[in-house]
XYZ file of C-alpha atoms in Angstrom:
595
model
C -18.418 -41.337 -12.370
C -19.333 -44.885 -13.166
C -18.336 -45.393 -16.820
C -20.283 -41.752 -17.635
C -17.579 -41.073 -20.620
C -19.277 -37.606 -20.992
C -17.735 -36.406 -17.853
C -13.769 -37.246 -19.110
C -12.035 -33.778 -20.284
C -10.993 -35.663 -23.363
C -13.952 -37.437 -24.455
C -17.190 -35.153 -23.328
C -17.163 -33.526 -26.787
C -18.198 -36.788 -28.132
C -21.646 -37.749 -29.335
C -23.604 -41.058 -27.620
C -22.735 -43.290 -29.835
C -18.630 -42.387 -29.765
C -19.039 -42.783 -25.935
C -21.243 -46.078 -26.135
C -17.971 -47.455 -28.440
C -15.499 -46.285 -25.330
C -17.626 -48.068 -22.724
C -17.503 -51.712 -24.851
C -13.540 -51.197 -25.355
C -12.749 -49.969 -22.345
C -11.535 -52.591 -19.671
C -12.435 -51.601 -15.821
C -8.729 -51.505 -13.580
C -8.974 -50.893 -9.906
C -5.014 -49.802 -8.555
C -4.572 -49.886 -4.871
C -2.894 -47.045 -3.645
C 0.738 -46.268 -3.584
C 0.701 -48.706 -7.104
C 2.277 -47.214 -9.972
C -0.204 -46.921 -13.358
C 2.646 -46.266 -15.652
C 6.502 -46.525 -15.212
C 8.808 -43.412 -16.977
C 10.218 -45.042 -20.220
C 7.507 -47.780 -20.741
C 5.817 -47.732 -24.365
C 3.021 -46.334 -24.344
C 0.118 -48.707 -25.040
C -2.775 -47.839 -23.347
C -5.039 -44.898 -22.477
C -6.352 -44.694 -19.069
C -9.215 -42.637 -17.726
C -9.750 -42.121 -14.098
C -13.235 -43.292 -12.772
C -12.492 -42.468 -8.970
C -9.249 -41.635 -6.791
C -6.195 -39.658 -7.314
C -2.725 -39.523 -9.133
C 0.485 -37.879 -9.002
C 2.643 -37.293 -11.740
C 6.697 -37.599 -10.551
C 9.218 -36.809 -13.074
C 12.733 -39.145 -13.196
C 14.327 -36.918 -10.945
C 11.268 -37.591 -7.852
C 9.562 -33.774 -8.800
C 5.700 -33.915 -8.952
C 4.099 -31.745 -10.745
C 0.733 -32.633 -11.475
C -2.262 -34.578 -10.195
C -4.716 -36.164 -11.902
C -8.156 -36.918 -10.324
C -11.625 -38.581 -11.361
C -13.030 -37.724 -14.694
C -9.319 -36.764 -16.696
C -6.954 -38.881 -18.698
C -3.890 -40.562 -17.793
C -1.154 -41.197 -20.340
C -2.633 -39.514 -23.193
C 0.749 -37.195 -24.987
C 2.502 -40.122 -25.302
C -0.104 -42.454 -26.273
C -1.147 -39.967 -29.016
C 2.020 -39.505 -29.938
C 2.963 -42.899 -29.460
C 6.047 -42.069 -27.727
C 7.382 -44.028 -24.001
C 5.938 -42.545 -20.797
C 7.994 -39.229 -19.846
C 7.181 -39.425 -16.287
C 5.758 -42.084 -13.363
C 2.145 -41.814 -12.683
C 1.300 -43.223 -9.364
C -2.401 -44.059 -7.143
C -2.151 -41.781 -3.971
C -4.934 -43.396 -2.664
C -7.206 -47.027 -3.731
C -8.418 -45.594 -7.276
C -10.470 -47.216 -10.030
C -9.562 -46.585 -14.340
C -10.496 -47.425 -17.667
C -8.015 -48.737 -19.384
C -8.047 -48.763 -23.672
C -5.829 -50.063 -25.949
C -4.069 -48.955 -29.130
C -5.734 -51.267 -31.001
C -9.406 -51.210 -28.991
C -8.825 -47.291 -29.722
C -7.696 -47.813 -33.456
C -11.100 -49.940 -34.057
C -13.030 -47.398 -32.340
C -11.728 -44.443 -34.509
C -11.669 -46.878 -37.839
C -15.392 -47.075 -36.748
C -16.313 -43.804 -36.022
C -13.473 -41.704 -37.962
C -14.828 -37.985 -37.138
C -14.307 -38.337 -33.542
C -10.832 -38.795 -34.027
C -10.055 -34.992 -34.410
C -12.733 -33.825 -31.078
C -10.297 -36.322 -28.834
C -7.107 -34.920 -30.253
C -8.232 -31.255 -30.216
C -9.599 -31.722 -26.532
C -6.221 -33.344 -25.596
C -4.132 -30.971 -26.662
C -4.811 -28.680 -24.198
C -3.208 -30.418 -22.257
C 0.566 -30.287 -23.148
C 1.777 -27.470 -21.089
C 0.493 -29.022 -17.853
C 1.865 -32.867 -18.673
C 5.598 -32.164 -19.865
C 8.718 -32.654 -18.449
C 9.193 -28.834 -18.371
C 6.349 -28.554 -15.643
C 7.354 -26.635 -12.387
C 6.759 -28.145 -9.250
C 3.410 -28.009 -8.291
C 2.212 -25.339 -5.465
C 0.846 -26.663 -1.879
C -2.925 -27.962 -2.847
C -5.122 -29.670 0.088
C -6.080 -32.728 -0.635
C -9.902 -33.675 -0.777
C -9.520 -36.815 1.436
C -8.148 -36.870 4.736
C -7.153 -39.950 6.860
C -6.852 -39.005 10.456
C -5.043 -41.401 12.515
C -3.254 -41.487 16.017
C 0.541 -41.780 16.169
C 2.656 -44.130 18.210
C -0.206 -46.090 18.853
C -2.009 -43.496 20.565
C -6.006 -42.604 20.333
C -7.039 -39.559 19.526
C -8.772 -37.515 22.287
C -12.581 -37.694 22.674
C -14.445 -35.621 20.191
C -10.657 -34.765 18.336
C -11.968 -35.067 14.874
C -15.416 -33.768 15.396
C -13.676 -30.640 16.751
C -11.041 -30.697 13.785
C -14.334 -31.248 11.360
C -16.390 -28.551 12.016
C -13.345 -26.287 11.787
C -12.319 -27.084 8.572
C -16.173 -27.201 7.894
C -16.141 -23.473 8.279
C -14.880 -23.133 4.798
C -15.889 -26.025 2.947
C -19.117 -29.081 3.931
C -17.583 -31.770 5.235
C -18.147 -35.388 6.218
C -16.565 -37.335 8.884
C -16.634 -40.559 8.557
C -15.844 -43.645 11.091
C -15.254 -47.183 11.138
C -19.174 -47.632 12.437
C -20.498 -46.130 9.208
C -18.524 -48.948 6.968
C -21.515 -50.866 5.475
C -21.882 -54.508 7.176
C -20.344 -57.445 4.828
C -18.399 -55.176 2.717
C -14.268 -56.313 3.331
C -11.843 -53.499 4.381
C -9.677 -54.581 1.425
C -12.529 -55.329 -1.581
C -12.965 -52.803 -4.451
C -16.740 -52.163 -3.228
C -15.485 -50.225 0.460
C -12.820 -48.310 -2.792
C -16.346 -47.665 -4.402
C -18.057 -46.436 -1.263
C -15.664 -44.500 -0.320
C -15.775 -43.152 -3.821
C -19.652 -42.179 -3.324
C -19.097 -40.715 -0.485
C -16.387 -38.198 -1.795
C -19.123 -37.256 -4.287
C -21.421 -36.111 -2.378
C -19.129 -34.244 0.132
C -16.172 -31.589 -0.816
C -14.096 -32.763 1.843
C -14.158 -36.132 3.915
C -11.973 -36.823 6.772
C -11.711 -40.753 7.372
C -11.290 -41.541 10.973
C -8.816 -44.677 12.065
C -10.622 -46.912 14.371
C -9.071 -48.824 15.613
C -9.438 -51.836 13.276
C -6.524 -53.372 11.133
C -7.994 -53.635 7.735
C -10.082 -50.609 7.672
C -7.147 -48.284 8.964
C -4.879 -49.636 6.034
C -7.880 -49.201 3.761
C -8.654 -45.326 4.725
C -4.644 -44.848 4.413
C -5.239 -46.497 1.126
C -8.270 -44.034 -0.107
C -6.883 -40.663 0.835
C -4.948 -37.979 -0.626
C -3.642 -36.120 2.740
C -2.208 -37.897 6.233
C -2.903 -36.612 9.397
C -0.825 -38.304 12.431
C -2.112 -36.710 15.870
C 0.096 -37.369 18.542
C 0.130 -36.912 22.397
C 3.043 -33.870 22.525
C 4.155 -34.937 26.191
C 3.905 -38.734 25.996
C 7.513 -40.680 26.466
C 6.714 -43.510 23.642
C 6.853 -41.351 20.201
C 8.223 -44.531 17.792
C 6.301 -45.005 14.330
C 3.413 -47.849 14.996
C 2.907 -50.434 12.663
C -0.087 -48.964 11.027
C 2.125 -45.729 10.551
C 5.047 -47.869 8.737
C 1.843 -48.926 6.499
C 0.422 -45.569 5.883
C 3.459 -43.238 5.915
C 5.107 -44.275 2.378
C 1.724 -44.629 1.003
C 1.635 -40.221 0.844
C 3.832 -37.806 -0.314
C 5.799 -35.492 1.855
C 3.994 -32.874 1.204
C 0.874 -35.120 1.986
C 1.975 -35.687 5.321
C 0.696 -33.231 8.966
C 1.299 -34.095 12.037
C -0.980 -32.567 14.758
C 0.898 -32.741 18.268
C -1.792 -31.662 20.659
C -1.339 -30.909 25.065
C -3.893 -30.353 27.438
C -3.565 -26.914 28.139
C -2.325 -23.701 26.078
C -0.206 -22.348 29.224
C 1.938 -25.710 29.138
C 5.174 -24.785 27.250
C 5.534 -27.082 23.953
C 8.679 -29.006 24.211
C 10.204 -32.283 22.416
C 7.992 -31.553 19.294
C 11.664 -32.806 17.113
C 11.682 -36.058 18.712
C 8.015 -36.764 17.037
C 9.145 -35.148 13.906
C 12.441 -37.064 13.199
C 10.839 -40.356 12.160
C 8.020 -39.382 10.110
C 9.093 -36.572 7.549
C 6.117 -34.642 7.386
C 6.090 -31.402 5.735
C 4.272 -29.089 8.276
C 3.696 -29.683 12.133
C 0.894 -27.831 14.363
C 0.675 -27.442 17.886
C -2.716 -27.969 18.731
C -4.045 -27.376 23.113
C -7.341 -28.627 23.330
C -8.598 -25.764 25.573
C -7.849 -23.145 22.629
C -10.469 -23.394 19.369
C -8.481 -20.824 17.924
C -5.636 -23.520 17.340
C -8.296 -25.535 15.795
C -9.762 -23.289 13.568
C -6.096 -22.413 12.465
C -5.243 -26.228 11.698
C -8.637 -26.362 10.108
C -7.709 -23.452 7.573
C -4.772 -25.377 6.798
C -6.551 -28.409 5.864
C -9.283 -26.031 3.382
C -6.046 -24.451 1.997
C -6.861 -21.155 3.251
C -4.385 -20.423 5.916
C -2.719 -16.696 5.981
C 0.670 -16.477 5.359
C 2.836 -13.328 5.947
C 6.212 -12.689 4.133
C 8.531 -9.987 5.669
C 11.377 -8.441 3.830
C 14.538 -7.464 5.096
C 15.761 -4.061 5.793
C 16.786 -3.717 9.359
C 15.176 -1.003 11.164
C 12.751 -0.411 8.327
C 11.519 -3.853 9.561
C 9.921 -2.126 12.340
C 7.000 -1.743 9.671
C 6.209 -5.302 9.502
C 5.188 -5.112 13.390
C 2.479 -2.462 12.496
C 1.157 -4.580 9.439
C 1.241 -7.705 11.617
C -0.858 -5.425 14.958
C -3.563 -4.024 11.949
C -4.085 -7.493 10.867
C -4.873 -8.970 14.261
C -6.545 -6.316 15.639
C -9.093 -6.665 12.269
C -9.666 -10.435 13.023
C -7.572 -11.420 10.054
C -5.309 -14.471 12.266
C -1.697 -15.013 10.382
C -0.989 -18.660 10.515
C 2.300 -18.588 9.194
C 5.548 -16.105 9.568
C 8.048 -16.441 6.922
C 11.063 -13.429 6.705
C 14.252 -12.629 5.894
C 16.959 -10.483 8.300
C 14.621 -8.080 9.887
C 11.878 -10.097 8.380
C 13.046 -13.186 10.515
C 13.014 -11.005 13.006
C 9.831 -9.865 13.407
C 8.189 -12.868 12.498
C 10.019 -15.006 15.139
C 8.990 -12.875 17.744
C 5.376 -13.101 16.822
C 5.628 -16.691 15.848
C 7.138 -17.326 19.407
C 3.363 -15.539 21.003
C 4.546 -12.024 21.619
C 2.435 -9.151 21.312
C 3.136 -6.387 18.603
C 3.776 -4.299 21.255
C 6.165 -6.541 23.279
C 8.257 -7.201 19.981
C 8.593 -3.297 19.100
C 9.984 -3.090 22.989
C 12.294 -5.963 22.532
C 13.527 -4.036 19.606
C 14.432 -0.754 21.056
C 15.540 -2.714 23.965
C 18.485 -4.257 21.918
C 18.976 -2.196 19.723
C 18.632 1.473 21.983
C 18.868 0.440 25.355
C 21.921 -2.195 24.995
C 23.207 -0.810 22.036
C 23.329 -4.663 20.376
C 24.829 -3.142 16.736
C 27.138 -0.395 17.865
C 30.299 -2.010 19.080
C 33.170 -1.462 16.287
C 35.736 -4.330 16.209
C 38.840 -4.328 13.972
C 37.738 -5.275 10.177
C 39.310 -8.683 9.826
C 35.903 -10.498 10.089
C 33.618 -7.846 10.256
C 33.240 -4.366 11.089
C 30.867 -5.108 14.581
C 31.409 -6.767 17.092
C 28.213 -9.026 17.088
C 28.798 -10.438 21.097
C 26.186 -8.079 22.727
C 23.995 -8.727 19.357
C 24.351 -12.463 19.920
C 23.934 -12.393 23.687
C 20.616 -10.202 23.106
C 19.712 -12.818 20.524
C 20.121 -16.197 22.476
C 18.471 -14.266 25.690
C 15.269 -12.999 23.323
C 15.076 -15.722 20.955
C 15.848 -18.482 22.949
C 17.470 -21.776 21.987
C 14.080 -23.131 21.811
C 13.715 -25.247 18.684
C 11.758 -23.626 15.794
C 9.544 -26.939 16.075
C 8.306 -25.654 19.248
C 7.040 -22.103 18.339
C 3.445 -22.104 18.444
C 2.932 -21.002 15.261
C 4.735 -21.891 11.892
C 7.706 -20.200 10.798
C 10.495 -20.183 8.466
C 13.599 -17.812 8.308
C 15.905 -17.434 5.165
C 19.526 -16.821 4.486
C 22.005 -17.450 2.236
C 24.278 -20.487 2.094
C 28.026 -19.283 1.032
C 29.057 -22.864 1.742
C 26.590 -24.183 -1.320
C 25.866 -21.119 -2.923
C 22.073 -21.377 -2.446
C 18.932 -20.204 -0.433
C 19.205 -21.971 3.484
C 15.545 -22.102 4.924
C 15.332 -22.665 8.856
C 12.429 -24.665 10.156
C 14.580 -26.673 13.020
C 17.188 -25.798 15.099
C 17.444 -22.812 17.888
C 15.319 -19.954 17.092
C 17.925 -17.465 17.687
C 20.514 -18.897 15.266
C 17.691 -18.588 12.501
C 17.835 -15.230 13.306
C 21.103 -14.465 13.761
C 22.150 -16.212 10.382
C 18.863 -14.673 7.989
C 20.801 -11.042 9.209
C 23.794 -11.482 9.085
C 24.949 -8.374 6.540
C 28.052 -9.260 4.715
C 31.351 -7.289 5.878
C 29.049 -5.255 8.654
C 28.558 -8.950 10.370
C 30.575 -12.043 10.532
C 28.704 -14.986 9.342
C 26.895 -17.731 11.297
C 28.813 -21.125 11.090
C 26.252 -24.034 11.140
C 27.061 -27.652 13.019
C 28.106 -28.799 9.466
C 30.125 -26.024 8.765
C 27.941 -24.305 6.656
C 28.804 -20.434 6.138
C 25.654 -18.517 6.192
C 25.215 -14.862 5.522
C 22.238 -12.279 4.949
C 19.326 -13.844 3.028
C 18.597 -10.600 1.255
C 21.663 -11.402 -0.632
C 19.525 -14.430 -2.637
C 16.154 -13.857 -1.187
C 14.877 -10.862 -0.077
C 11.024 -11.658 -0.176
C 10.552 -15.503 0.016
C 7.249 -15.905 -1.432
C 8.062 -18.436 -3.419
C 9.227 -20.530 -0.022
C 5.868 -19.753 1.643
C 3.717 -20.931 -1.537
C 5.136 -24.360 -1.626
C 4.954 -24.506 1.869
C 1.226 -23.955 2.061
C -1.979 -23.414 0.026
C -4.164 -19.913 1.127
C -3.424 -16.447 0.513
C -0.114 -14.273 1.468
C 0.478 -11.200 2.481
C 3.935 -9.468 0.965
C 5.013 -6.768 3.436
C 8.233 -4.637 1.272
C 10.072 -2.134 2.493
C 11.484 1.328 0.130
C 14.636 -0.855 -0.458
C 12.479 -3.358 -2.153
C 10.443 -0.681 -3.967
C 13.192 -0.674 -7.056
C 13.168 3.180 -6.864
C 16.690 4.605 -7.895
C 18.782 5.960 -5.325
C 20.824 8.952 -5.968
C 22.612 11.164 -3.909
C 23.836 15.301 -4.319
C 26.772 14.793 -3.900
C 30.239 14.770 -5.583
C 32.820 11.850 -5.586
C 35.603 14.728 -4.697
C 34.009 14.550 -1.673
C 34.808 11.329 0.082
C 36.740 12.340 3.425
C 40.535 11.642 3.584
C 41.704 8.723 6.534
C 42.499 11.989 8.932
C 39.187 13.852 8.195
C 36.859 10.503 8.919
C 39.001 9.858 11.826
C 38.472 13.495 13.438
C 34.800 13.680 12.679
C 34.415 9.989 14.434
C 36.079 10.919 17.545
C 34.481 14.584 17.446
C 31.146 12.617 16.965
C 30.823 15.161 13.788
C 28.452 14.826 10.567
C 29.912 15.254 7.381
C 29.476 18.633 5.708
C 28.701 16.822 2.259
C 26.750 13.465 2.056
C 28.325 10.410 0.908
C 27.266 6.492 1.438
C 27.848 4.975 4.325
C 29.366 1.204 4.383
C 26.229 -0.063 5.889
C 24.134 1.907 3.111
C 26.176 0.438 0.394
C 26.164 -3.139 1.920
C 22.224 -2.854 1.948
C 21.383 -1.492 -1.410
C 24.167 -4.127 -2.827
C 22.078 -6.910 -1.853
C 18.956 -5.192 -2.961
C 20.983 -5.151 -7.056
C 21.497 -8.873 -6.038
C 18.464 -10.046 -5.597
C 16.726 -7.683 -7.887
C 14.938 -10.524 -10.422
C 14.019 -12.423 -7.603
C 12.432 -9.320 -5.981
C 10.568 -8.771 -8.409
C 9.171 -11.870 -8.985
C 8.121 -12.716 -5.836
C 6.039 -9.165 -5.648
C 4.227 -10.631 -8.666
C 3.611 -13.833 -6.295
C 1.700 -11.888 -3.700
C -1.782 -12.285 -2.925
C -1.260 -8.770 -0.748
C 1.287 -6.550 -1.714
C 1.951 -4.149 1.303
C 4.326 -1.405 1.166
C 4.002 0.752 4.560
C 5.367 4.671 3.993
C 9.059 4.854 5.651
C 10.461 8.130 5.989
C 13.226 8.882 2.778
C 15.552 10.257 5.741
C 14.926 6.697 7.549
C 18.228 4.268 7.378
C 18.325 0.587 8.148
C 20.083 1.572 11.771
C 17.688 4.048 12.688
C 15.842 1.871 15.394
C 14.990 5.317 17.108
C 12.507 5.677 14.957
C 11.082 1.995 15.008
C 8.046 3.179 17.436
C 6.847 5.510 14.917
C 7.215 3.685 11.891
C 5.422 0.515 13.218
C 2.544 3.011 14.286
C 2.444 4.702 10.497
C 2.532 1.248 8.940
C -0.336 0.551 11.037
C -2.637 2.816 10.372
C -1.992 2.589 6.637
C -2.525 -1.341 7.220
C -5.701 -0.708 8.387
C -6.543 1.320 6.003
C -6.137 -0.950 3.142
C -8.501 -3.331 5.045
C -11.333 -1.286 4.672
C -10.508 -0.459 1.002
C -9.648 -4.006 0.012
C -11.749 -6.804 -0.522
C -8.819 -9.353 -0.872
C -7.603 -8.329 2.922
C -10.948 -8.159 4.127
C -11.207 -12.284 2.663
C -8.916 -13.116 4.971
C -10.752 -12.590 8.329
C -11.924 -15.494 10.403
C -15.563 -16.653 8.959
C -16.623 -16.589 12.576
C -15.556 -12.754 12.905
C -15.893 -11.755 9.469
């Protein structure tokens, strides 16, 4: 941008002669990354404009919710206001401003009084996004990537050139090396800041390689908005390296990947926690170098467009999400990430661990038919099942592999009695994640974490975590609800004289008889009880959805019917792939090699 005044959001309503006045008051500041511009509760003195780089805006309590990139303002409410800073504004990467005083500004309008009321009008568009009331910002991919080895590893030959052209299958991208960095230009001068700069302009996304070289890996850490780490998954040596201890607090959290790549896609992934423990990234892939469809997957992580699936609970009824999840594969549209609650969990942690549709429907009917894992009455002091078989078909299906070491991302959800709040699982056994996200209140006892955490159902809070999946990740999501999530009212003909006497529900248990006059069951009641619970949240997070799926389930169907599991994950299919061919939002999703 130079000093091109016309292209700042605040000032390109101005006339020449307005922006010729900004360029002669205007003082040139470069900030190295991981500086701070402006400090929460500082006076507010200055204006700054960014020329190149990025920003984040972090409130007092460490929330960011904005960024703030070449060509826009920095500082401007208060200054206009002339109020103290209401939040920290800090370089993610080696960035370059204009800074302008009160009084070079005061001169300038005392000069040129009608532009005044263009700046102010301009700026003011800008409240909503730059107060302390902001919500945290969503995932957003960054438009400069520094790619660097871990542990003092080297990335495997041709590793970024592979990673480049698939992220280059959604936006042009430039990969640039230590070899291209022009001769007599210092790793730590403002001119490599500048050419860097260029070179952002003229590509939509740039991955900077490490080399190798001391100053010019700092510097690339220094001029980028995202961190990659790529790290042998098998190697014994996994501490941080000294270029890591540089680069790591230079980037967000949610800045921060870590790429842990093997050989071959038949090795089973192992010891990903150990790498994950000392660097704090936010999301982890599992990359084998013989499969290009783990690259392409990383690489529509990277362009922000990796598919996301959120499963609601519902027990049996879950049996729909299986269908949705075969339709979508067998259309070419590849989900990236499984996020669910209770059945949801279920369902997604099976596919997340690389079974087939088919295998997880079998596992289902296996457990739940075959060995009967929910059917085992125990006496009612902590619940009303016995969960052993359920937990013993758990551990043996789910595994205690660590969630780290699925092959694809996942997340389960349930509900923290211990802190009254939402518990996410993205470490620890698989099958506890499972066990804990369905765990209905009264039907089953609770799961007890290590740290004594009591965790129950997560439909009770969190039926549909979109919310959890959008702050995860950038790229669209598909919402798969089930009838108990549709909000329809559920009524029943029947009368309240009707509820069976202690002797009556006692004979037509042992007689193995139905009821001559409906009435809800406990299991029924349990269910839709967590549906009035999380009702609001429901219904927000169906708003959220970038795909809102909701497969036909048979009225008659109940959430212990897993007889009819087969079927339903057949209907939900076929009205999956329906919607596919009738919608173009579904159809966006395929692979842009397949599509």
């Amino acid at each position: 941008m130079a000093d091109d005044f016309s292209q700042v959001e605040a000032f390109a309503g101005l006339d020449e002669t307005g922006r010729q006045a900004l360029r002669e008051a205007a003082e040139r500041m470069p900030v190295k990354g991981g500086e701070y511009l402006v400090r929460y509760g500082e006076e507010a003195d200055a204006l700054y404009l960014v020329s190149t780089g990025r920003f984040y805006v972090q409130l007092s309590n460490g929330r960011v919710v904005a960024e703030i990139g070449a060509g826009e303002p920095v500082g401007e409410l208060a200054f206009f206001s002339g109020g103290t800073r209401t939040a920290d504004v800090r370089a993610s990467r080696d960035s370059t401003v204009f800074r302008l005083t009160r009084e070079a500004y005061d001169s300038i309008v005392a000069k040129h009084p009608k532009i005044a009321d263009s700046i102010l009008a301009t700026v003011s568009s800008r409240l909503a996004r730059t107060t302390a009331s902001s919500s945290a910002m969503e995932a957003k991919p960054g438009k400069v990537v520094a790619l660097m080895p871990a542990a003092g590893s080297q990335l495997p030959e041709g590793f970024a050139e592979r990673l480049g052209a698939a992220l280059g299958r959604h936006n042009e991208t430039r990969i640039v090396t230590l070899a291209e960095k022009p001769e007599g230009v210092s790793a730590d001068s403002d001119a490599l800041s500048q050419w860097l700069g260029e070179l952002e302009r003229k590509a939509k996304r740039v991955i900077l390689v490490a080399g190798g070289e001391r100053g010019w890996d700092r510097a690339i850490a220094r001029n980028a908005d995202d961190l990659i780490l790529v790290a042998p998954l098998f190697e014994e040596e996994c501490d941080r390296s000294d270029l890591e201890d540089y680069a790591i607090p230079l980037f967000l959290r949610a800045n921060r990947m870590l790429i842990l790549w093997r050989e071959r896609e038949a090795q089973e992934i192992t010891g990903s926690g150990r790498w994950l423990d000392s660097r704090n990234v936010k999301l982890h892939h599992q990359v084998p170098l013989d499969s290009e469809a783990a690259f392409a997957r990383v690489g529509r992580f990277m362009a922000g467009r990796a598919n996301g699936v959120v499963l609601a609970g519902g027990g049996a009824l879950g049996c729909a999400h299986v269908g949705v999840m075969q339709a979508l594969l067998e259309n070419d549209i590849p989900i990236d990430f499984y996020g669910g609650t209770s059945a949801g969990a279920a369902m997604g942690g099976a596919l997340a661990q690389g079974l087939t549709p088919e295998e997880t429907i079998v596992q289902m009917q296996d457990m739940f038919i075959a060995k009967k894992a929910m059917k085992r009455v125990t006496v009612p002091v902590h619940s009303i099942l016995d969960p052993r078989v359920f937990d013993e078909q758990l551990e043996l299906r789910y595994s205690n592999k660590d969630i780290a070491d699925l092959p694809y991302n996942f997340f389960g959800v349930s509900t923290n009695l211990s802190t009254n709040s939402v518990y996410v699982h993205r470490r620890g056994p698989l099958w506890h994640a499972v066990r804990a996200s369905g765990s209905l209140p009264t039907i089953l006892p609770p799961f007890i974490t290590r740290e004594g955490d009591i965790l129950v159902d997560g439909g009770v809070l969190d039926n549909i975590p979109v919310t959890i999946m959008r702050e995860a990740k950038a790229g669209p999501n598909v919402v798969v609800s089930l009838r108990s999530d549709a909000g329809e009212e559920w009524r029943l003909d029947t009368k309240y004289r009707f509820l069976r006497s202690r002797g009556k529900l006692l004979a037509d248990v042992l007689l193995r008889r139905k009821p001559k006059h409906e009435f809800p069951s406990i299991v029924e009641i349990m269910s839709r009880s967590m549906v009035v619970s999380s009702a609001s949240a429901v219904r927000d997070n169906l708003s959220q959805a970038d795909v809102l799926l909701m497969p036909p389930i048979p009225e008659t169907m109940k959430i212990l019917d897993w007889h009819l599991g087969r079927d339903l994950s057949e209907s939900a299919r076929q009205y999956t792939a329906q919607r596919i061919i009738e919608q173009q939002d579904l159809a966006d999703m395929k692979d842009p090699l397949t599509a």
